[in-house]
C-alpha positions as a printed NumPy array, in Angstrom:
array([[ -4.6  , -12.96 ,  12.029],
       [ -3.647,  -9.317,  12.562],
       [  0.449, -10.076,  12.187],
       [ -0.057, -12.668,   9.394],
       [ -2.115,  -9.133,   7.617],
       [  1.327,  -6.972,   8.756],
       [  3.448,  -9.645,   7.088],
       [  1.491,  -9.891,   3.879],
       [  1.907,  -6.264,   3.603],
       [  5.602,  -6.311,   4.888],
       [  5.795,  -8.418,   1.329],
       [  3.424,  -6.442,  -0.986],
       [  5.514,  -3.232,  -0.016],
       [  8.837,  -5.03 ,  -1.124],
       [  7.82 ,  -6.432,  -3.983],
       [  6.638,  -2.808,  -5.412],
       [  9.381,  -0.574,  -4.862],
       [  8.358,   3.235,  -4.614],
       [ 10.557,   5.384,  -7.263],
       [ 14.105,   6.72 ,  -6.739],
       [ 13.976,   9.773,  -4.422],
       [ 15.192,  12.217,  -7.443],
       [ 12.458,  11.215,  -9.662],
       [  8.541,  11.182, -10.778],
       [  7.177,   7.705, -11.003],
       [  3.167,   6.546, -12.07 ],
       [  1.093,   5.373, -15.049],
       [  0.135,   7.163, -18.14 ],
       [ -1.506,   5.863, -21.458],
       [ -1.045,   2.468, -19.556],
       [  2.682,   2.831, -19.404],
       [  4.858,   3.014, -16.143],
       [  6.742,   6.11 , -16.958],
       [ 10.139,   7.408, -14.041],
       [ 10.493,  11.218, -15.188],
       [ 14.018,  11.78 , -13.619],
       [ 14.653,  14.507, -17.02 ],
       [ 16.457,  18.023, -15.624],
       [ 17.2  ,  16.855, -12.416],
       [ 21.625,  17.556, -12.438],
       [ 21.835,  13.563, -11.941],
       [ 25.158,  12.006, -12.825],
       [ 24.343,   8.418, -12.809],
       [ 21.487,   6.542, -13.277],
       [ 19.554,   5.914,  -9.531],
       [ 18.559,   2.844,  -8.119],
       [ 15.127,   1.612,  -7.022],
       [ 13.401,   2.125, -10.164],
       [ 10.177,  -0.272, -10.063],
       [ 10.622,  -3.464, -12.504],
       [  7.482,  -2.555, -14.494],
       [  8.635,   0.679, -15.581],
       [  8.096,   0.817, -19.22 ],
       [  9.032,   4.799, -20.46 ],
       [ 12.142,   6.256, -18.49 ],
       [ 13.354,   9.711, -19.172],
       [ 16.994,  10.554, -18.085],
       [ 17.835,  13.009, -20.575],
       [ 19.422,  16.897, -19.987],
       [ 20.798,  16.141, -16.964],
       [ 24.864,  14.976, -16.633],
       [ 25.662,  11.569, -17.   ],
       [ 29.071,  11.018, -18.179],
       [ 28.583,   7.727, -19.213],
       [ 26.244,   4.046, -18.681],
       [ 28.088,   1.225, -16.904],
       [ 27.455,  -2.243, -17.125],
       [ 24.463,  -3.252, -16.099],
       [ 22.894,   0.433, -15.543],
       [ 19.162,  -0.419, -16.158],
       [ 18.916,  -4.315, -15.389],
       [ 16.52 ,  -3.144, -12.804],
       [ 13.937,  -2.114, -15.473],
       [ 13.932,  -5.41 , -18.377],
       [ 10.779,  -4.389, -19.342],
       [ 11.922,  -0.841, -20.348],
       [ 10.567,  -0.368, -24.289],
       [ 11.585,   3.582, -24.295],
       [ 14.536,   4.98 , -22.691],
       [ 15.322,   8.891, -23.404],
       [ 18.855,  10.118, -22.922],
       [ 19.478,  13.252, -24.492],
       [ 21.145,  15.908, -23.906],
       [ 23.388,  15.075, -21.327],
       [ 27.379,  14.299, -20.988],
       [ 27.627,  10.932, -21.831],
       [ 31.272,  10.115, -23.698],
       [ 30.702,   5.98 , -23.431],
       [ 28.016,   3.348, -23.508],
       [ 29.864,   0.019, -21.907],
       [ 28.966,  -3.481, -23.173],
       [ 26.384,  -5.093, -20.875],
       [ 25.246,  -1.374, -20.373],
       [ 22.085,  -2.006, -22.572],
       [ 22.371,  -5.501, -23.662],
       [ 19.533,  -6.77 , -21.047],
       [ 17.016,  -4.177, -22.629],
       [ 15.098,  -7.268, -25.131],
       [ 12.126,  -5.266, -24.826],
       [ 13.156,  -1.716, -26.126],
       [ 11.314,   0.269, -29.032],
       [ 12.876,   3.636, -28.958],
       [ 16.505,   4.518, -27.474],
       [ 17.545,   8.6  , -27.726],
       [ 21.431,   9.005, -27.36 ],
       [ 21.231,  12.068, -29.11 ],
       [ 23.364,  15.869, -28.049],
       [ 25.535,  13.397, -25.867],
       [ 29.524,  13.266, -26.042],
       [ 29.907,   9.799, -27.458],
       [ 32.704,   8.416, -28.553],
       [ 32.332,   4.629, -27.108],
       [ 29.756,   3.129, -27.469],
       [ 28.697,  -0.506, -26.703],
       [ 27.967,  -1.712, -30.62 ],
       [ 27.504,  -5.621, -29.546],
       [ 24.537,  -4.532, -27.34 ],
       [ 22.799,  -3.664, -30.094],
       [ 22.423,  -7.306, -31.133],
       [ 20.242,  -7.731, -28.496],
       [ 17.76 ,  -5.262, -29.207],
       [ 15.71 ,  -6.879, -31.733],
       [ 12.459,  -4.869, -30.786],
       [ 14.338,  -1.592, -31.531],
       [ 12.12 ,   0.874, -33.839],
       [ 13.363,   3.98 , -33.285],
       [ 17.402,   4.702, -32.447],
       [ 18.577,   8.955, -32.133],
       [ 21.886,   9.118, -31.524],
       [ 22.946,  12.112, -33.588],
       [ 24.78 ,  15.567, -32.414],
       [ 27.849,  12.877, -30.833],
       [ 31.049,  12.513, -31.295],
       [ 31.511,   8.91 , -32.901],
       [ 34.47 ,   8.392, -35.359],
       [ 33.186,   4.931, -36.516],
       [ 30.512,   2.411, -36.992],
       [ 30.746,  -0.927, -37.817],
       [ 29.602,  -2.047, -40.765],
       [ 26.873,  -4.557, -39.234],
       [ 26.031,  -2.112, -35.915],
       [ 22.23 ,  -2.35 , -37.425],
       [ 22.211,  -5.889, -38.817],
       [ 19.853,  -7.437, -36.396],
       [ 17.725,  -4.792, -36.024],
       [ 15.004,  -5.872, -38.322],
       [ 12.448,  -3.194, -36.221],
       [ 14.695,  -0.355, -36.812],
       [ 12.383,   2.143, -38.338],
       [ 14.003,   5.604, -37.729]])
């Protein structure tokens, strides 16, 4: 009985990861917020829980988000990353985000960015992504984003 307990635990512990070492992980207003803001990162860290809803990355120095960056979090509904040194977005970098309200690119570098992803974020309500360096947007970047508030 005692080692079937140690396995069930074994289990329990690997199916809730603890945060990534850099950041702050817990609950808040019934959201699973990871705090990694001001922390000189320059990439997104793995290990984030699955059930993280709020995730601050911003005024740190990311130079950009590769494919696939936050596929670890698809429940993710507000992502925050401002202020940091991010010069391209690649496709597939936010696509698997379904479930995102508010997305802050803003005081970034940009000059790629991902605009097919976009297409994919039909929850979106609330999109910064002033104080960049984009040349061009396409004429139906915001077409499918019948949320898009701000």
């Amino acid at each position: 009985m005692r080692a079937l307990c140690l396995l069930c635990w074994a289990v329990l512990l690997n199916l809730v990861r603890a945060c990534p070492e850099p950041c702050d992980c817990g609950e808040k207003y019934g959201f699973q917020i990871a705090d990694c803001a001001y922390r000189d990162l320059e990439g997104v860290p793995p290990g984030f829980p699955a059930n993280v809803t709020t995730l601050s990355l911003s005024a740190n120095r990311l130079p950009g988000l590769p494919e696939g960056a936050f596929r670890e979090v698809p429940l993710l509904q507000s992502l925050w990353l401002a202020h940091n040194e991010i010069r391209s977005v690649a496709i597939g970098a936010l696509a698997p985000l379904s479930h995102l309200k508010s997305l802050d690119l803003s005081h970034n570098l940009l000059s790629e960015f991902a605009w097919s992803d976009l297409h994919n974020l039909s929850a979106l309500q609330l999109l910064k992504m002033d104080s960049n360096e984009l040349a061009f947007i396409p004429r139906d970047a915001f077409s499918s984003l019948s949320a898009l508030r701000s």
